[in-house]
Tab-separated table of C-alpha atoms in Angstrom:
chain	number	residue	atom	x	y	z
A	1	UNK	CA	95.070	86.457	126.674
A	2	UNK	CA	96.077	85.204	123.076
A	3	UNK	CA	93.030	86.952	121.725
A	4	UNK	CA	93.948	90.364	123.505
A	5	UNK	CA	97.572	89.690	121.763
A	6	UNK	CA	96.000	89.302	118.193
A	7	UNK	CA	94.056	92.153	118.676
A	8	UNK	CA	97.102	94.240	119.913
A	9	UNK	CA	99.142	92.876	116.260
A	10	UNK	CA	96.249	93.623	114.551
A	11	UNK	CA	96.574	97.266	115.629
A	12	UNK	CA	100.064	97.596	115.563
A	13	UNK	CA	100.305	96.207	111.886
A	14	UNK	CA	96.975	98.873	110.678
A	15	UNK	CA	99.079	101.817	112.508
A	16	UNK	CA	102.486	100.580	110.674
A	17	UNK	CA	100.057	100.536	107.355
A	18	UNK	CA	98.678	103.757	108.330
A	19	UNK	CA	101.920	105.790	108.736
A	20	UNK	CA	103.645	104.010	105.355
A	21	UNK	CA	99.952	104.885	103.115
A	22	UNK	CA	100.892	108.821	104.757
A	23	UNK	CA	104.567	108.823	103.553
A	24	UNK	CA	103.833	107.342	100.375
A	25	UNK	CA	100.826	109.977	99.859
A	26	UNK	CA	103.025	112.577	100.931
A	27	UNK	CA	105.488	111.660	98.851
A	28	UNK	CA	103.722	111.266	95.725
A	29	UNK	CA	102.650	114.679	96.821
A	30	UNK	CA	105.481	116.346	96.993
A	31	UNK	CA	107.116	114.630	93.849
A	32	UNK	CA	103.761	116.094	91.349
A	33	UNK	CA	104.148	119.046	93.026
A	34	UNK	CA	108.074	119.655	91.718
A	35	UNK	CA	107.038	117.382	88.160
C-alpha cells in the first residue's frame, strides 16, 4: 500500500515536471521567435 502511494507521487511529481519543462520550452520558443 505505501509502496503503491510512492509510486503514484513519483508519477504525479514526473507529470508536474513534464508539463512545466513544456511551458518553459514553449516559452523560450516563442520569446526567440519574436527576439
Amino acid at each position: 500500500m505505501s509502496n503503491f502511494t510512492l509510486t503514484g507521487n513519483l508519477i504525479h511529481i514526473l507529470a508536474e515536471f513534464i508539463v512545466n519543462f513544456h511551458k518553459i520550452v514553449h516559452f523560450k520558443l516563442i520569446y526567440f521567435n519574436n527576439y
